[in-house]
Short mmCIF file of C-alpha atoms and ligand atoms in Angstrom, two decimals:
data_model
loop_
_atom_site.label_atom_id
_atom_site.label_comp_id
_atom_site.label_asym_id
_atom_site.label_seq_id
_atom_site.Cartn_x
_atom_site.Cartn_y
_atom_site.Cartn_z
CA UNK A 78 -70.71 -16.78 -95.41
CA UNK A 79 -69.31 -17.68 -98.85
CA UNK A 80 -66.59 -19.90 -98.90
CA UNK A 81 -63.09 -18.81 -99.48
CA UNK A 82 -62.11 -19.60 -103.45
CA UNK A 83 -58.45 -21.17 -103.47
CA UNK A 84 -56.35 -22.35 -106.38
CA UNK A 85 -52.91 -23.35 -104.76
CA UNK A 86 -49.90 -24.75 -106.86
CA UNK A 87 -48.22 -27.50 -106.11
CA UNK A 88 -45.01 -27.18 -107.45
CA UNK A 89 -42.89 -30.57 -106.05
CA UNK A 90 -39.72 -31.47 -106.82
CA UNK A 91 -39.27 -29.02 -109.84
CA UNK A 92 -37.96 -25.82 -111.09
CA UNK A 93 -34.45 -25.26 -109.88
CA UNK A 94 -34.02 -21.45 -107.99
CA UNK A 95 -33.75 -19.22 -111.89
CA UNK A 96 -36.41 -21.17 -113.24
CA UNK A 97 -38.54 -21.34 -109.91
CA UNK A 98 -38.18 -17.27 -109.40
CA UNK A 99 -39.13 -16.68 -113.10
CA UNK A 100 -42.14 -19.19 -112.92
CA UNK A 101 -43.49 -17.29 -109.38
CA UNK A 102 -42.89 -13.75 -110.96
CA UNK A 103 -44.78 -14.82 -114.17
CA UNK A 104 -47.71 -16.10 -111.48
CA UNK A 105 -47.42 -13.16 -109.60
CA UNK A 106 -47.77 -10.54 -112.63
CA UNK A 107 -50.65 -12.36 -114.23
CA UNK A 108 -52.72 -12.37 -111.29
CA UNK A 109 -52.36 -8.92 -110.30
CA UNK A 110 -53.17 -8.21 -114.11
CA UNK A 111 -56.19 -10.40 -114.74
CA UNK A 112 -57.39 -11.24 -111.49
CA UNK A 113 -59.90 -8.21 -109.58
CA UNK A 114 -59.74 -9.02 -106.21
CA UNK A 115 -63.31 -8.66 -106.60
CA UNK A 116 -63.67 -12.37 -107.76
CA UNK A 117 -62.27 -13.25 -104.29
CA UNK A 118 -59.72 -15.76 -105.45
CA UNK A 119 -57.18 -16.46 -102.97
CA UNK A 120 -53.59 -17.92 -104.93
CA UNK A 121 -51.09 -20.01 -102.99
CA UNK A 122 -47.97 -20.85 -104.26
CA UNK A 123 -46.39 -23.78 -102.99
CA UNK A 124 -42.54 -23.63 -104.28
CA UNK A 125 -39.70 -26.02 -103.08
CA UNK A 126 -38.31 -25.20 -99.48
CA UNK A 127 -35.26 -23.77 -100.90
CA UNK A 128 -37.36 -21.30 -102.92
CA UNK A 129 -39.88 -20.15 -100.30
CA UNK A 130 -37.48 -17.18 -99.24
CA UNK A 131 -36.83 -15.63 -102.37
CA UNK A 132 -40.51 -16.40 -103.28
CA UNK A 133 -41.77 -14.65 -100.03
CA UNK A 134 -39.58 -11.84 -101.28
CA UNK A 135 -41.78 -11.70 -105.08
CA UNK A 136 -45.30 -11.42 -103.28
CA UNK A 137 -47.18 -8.25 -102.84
CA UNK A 138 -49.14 -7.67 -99.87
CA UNK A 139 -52.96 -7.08 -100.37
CA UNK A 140 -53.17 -9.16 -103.45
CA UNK A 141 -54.81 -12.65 -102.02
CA UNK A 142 -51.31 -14.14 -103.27
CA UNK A 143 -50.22 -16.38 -100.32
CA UNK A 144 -46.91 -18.41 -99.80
CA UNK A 145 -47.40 -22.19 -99.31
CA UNK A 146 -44.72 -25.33 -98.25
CA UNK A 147 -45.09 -28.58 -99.19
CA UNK A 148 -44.51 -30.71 -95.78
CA UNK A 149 -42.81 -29.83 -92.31
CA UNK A 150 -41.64 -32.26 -90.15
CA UNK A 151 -43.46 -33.99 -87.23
CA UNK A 152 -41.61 -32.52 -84.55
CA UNK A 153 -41.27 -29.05 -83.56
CA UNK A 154 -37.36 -29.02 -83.49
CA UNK A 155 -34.10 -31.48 -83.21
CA UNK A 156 -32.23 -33.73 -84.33
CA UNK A 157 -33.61 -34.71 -87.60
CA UNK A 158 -30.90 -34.00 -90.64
CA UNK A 159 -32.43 -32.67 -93.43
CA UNK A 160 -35.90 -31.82 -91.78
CA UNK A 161 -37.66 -28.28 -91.91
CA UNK A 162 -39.64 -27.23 -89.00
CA UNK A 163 -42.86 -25.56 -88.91
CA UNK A 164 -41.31 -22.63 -86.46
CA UNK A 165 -38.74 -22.35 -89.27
CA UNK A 166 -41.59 -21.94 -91.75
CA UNK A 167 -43.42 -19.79 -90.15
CA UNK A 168 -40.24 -17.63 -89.14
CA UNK A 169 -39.95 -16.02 -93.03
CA UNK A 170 -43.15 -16.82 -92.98
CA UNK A 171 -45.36 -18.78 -94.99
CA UNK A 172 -48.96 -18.84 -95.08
CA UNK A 173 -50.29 -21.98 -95.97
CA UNK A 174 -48.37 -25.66 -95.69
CA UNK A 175 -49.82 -28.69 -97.82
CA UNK A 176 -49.65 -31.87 -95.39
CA UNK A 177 -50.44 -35.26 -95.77
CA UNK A 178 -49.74 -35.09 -99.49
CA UNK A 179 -50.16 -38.82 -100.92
CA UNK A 180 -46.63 -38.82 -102.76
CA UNK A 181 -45.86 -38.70 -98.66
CA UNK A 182 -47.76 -41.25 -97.50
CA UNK A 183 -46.55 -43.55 -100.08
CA UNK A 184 -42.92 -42.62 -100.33
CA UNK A 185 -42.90 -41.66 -96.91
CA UNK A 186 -45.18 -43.90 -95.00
CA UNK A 187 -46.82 -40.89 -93.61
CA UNK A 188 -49.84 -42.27 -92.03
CA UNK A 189 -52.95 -40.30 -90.48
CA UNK A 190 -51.60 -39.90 -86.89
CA UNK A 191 -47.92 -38.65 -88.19
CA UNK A 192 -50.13 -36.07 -90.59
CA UNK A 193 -51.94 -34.69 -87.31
CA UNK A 194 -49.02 -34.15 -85.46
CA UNK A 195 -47.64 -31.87 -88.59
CA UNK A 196 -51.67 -30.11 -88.56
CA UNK A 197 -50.88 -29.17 -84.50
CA UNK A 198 -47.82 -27.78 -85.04
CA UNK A 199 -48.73 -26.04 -88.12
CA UNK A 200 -51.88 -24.65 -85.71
CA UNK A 201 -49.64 -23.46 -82.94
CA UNK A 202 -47.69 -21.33 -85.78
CA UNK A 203 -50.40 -19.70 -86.86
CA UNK A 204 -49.73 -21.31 -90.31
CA UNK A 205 -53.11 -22.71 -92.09
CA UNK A 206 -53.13 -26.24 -93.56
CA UNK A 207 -53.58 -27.97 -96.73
CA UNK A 208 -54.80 -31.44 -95.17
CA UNK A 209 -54.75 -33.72 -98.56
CA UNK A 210 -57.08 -36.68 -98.54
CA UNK A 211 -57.72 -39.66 -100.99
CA UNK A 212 -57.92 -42.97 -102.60
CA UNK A 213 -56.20 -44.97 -104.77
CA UNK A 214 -57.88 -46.76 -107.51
CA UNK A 215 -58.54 -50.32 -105.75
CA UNK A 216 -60.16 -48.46 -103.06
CA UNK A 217 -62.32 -46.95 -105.54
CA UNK A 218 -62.91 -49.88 -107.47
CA UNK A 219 -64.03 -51.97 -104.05
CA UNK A 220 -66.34 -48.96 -103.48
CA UNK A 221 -65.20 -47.83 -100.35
CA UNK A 222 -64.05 -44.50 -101.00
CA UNK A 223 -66.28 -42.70 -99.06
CA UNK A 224 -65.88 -44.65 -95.99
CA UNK A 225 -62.13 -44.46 -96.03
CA UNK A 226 -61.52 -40.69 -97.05
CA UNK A 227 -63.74 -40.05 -94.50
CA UNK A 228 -61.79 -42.35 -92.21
CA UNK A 229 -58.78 -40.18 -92.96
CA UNK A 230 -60.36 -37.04 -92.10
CA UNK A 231 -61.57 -38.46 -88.87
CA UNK A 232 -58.25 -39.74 -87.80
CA UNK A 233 -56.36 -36.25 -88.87
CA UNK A 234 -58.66 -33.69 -87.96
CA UNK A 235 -61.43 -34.61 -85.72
CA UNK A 236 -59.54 -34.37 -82.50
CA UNK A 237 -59.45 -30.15 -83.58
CA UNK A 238 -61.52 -27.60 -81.95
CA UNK A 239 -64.13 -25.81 -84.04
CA UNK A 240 -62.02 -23.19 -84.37
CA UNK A 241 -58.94 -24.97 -85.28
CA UNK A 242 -60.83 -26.42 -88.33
CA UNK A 243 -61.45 -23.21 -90.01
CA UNK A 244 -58.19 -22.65 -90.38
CA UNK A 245 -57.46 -26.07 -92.67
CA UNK A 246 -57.94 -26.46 -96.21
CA UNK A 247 -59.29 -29.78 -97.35
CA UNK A 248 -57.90 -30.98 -100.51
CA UNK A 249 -59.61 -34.36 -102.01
CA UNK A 250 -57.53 -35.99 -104.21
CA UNK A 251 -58.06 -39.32 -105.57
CA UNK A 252 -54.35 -41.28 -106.37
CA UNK A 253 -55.13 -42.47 -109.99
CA UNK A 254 -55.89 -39.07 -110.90
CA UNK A 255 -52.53 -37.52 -110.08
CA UNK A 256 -50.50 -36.90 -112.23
CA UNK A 257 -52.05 -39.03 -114.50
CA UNK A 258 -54.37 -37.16 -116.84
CA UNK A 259 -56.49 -39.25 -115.64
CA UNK A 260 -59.51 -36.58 -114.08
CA UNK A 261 -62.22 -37.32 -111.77
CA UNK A 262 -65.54 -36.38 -113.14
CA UNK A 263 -67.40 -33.38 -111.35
CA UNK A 264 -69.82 -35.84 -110.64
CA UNK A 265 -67.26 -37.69 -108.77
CA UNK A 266 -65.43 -34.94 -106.77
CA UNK A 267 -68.91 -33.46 -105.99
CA UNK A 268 -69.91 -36.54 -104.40
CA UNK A 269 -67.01 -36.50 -102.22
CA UNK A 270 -66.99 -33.57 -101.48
CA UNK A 271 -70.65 -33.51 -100.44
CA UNK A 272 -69.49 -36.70 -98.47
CA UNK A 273 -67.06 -34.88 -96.45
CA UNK A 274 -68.59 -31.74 -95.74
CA UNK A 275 -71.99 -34.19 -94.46
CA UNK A 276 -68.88 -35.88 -92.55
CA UNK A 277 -67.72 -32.80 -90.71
CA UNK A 278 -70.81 -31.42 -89.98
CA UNK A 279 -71.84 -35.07 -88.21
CA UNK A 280 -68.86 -33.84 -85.71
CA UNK A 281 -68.65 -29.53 -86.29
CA UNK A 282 -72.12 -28.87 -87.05
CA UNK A 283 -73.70 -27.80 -90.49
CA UNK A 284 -72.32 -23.97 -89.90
CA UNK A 285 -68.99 -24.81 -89.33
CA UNK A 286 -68.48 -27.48 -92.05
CA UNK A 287 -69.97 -24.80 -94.37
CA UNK A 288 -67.23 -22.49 -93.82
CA UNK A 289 -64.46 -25.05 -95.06
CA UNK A 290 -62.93 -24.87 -98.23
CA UNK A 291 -62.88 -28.20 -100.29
CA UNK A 292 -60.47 -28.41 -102.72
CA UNK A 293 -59.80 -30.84 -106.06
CA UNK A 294 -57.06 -31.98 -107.12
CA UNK A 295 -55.68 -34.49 -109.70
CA UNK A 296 -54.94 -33.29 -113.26
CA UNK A 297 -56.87 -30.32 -112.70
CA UNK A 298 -56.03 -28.46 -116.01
CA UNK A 299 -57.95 -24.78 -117.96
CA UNK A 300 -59.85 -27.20 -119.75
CA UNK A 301 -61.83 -29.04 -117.16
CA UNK A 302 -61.22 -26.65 -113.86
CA UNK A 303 -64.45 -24.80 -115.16
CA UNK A 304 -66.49 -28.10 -114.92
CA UNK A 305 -64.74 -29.14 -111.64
CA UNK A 306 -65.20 -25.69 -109.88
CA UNK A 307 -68.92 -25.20 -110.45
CA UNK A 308 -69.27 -27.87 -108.60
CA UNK A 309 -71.76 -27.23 -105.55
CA UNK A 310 -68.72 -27.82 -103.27
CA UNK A 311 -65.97 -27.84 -104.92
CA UNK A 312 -64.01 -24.52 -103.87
CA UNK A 313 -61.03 -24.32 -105.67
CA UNK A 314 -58.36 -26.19 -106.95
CA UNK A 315 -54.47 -28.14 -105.78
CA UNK A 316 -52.96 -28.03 -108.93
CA UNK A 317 -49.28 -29.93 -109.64
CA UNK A 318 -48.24 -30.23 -113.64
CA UNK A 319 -50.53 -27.11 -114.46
CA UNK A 320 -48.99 -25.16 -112.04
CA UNK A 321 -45.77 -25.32 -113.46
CA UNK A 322 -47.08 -23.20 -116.69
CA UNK A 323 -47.62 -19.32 -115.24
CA UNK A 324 -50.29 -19.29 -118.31
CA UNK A 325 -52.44 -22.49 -117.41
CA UNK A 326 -52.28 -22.00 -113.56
CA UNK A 327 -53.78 -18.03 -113.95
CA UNK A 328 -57.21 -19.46 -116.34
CA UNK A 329 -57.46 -22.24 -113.78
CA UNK A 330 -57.63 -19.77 -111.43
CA UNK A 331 -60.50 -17.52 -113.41
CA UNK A 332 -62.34 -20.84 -113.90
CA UNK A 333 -64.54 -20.26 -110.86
CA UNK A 334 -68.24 -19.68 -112.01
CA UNK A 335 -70.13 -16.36 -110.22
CA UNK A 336 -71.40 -18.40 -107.48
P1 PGA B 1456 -51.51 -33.09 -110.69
O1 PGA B 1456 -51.07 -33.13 -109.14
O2 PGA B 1456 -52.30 -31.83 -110.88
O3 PGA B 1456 -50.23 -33.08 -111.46
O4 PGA B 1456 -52.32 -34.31 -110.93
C1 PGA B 1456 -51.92 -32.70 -108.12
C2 PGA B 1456 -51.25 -32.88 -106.78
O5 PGA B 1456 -50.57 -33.90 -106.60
O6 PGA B 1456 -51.37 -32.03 -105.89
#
């Protein structure tokens, strides 16, 4: 089975509602324009909270155009001011929710455990995850990055059925490339991404971790996605500062080769 092709944006803290709404609409026109479903790339915009509403609202059915958030909350409901809930997401709803982000983990202290409480009770809604995974550069440097994104995988995920798994999105993305301009070579993503799919198929089975999509992210931009994405497995792309331009996000997007 091939794997599904995702390029998801990652807007964060930017865009207030006006400029949000035109940025999703822009998305949203380009794709249906320039994108044949026939290349079987699935799009998942991941606006503010306060946006996903009125984004929901821009999104045509039948497109492969999904609605994303950026975090829910650890618990299913509460007292917790300021908190969004997974029921609440999935109540307008939203397809996709990106956990475990590393802006999270280090403003946040979201640690592995905390992230696979949010994967459970994104499960139960029926709402698919975007597990992020990843090193930061001294990690890198010390040459254990394969042993410890692995690690984080294994404490977030591996308590999931086989069919729980299918429904999360990995995406690998080393810290010092966020943000940074600062890319990993394909060489590099491919080699973790190899890593982890040999990791999940040590505890899924080969079919299984086959069927998983892998994404990269970290200063994914038009001019290297094409390099990035015909990577072996390297399925698709979480894209932040790109995805803030309608124009760079949609050739991202066509950067897949015919594979
Ligand atoms: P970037 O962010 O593309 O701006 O590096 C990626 C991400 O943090 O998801």
């Amino acid at each position: 089975m091939a794997r599904q092709k995702i390029v998801a944006g990652n807007w964060k803290m930017n865009k207030n509602m006006e400029e949000g709404l035109s940025l999703a609409s822009e998305v949203i026109h380009m794709a249906v324009d320039e994108l044949p479903s026939s290349q079987g790339v699935s799009l998942v915009l991941n606006p503010p909270f306060l946006h996903l509403s009125a984004v929901r609202k821009l999104i045509p059915a039948g497109k492969g155009i999904y609605l994303g958030a950026q975090n829910c909350h650890h618990k299913p409901s509460g007292a917790f001011t300021g908190e969004v809930s997974a029921e609440m997401l999935k109540s307008l709803p939203v397809d996709f929710t990106i956990i475990g982000h590393s802006e999270r983990r280090e403003y946040f202290g979201e640690t592995n455990a905390l992230v696979a409480e949010k994967l459970n009770l994104l499960l139960e809604k029926g709402i698919r995850p975007i597990f992020c995974c990843g090193e930061a550069l001294p990690i890198r440097e010390a040459d254990t990055h394969l042993a410890y994104v692995a690690q984080q995988s294994t404490e977030s995920l591996f308590h999931l059925t086989a069919e729980q798994l299918k429904q999360v999105v990995i995406a690998y993305e080393p810290i010092w490339a966020i943000g940074t301009g600062k890319t990993a070579t394909s060489a590099q993503a491919q080699e973790m991404h190899a890593h982890l799919r040999a990791h999940l198929a040590g505890k899924y089975g080969v079919e299984v971790a086959s069927e998983i999509s892998i994404l990269y992210g970290g200063s994914c931009n038009p001019a290297n996605a094409q390099e990035l994405f015909a990577c072996a497995d390297v399925d698709g792309g979480l894209i932040g500062g790109a995805s803030l331009k309608s124009r760079d996000f949609i050739e991202i997007a066509k950067s897949f080769p015919n594979k």
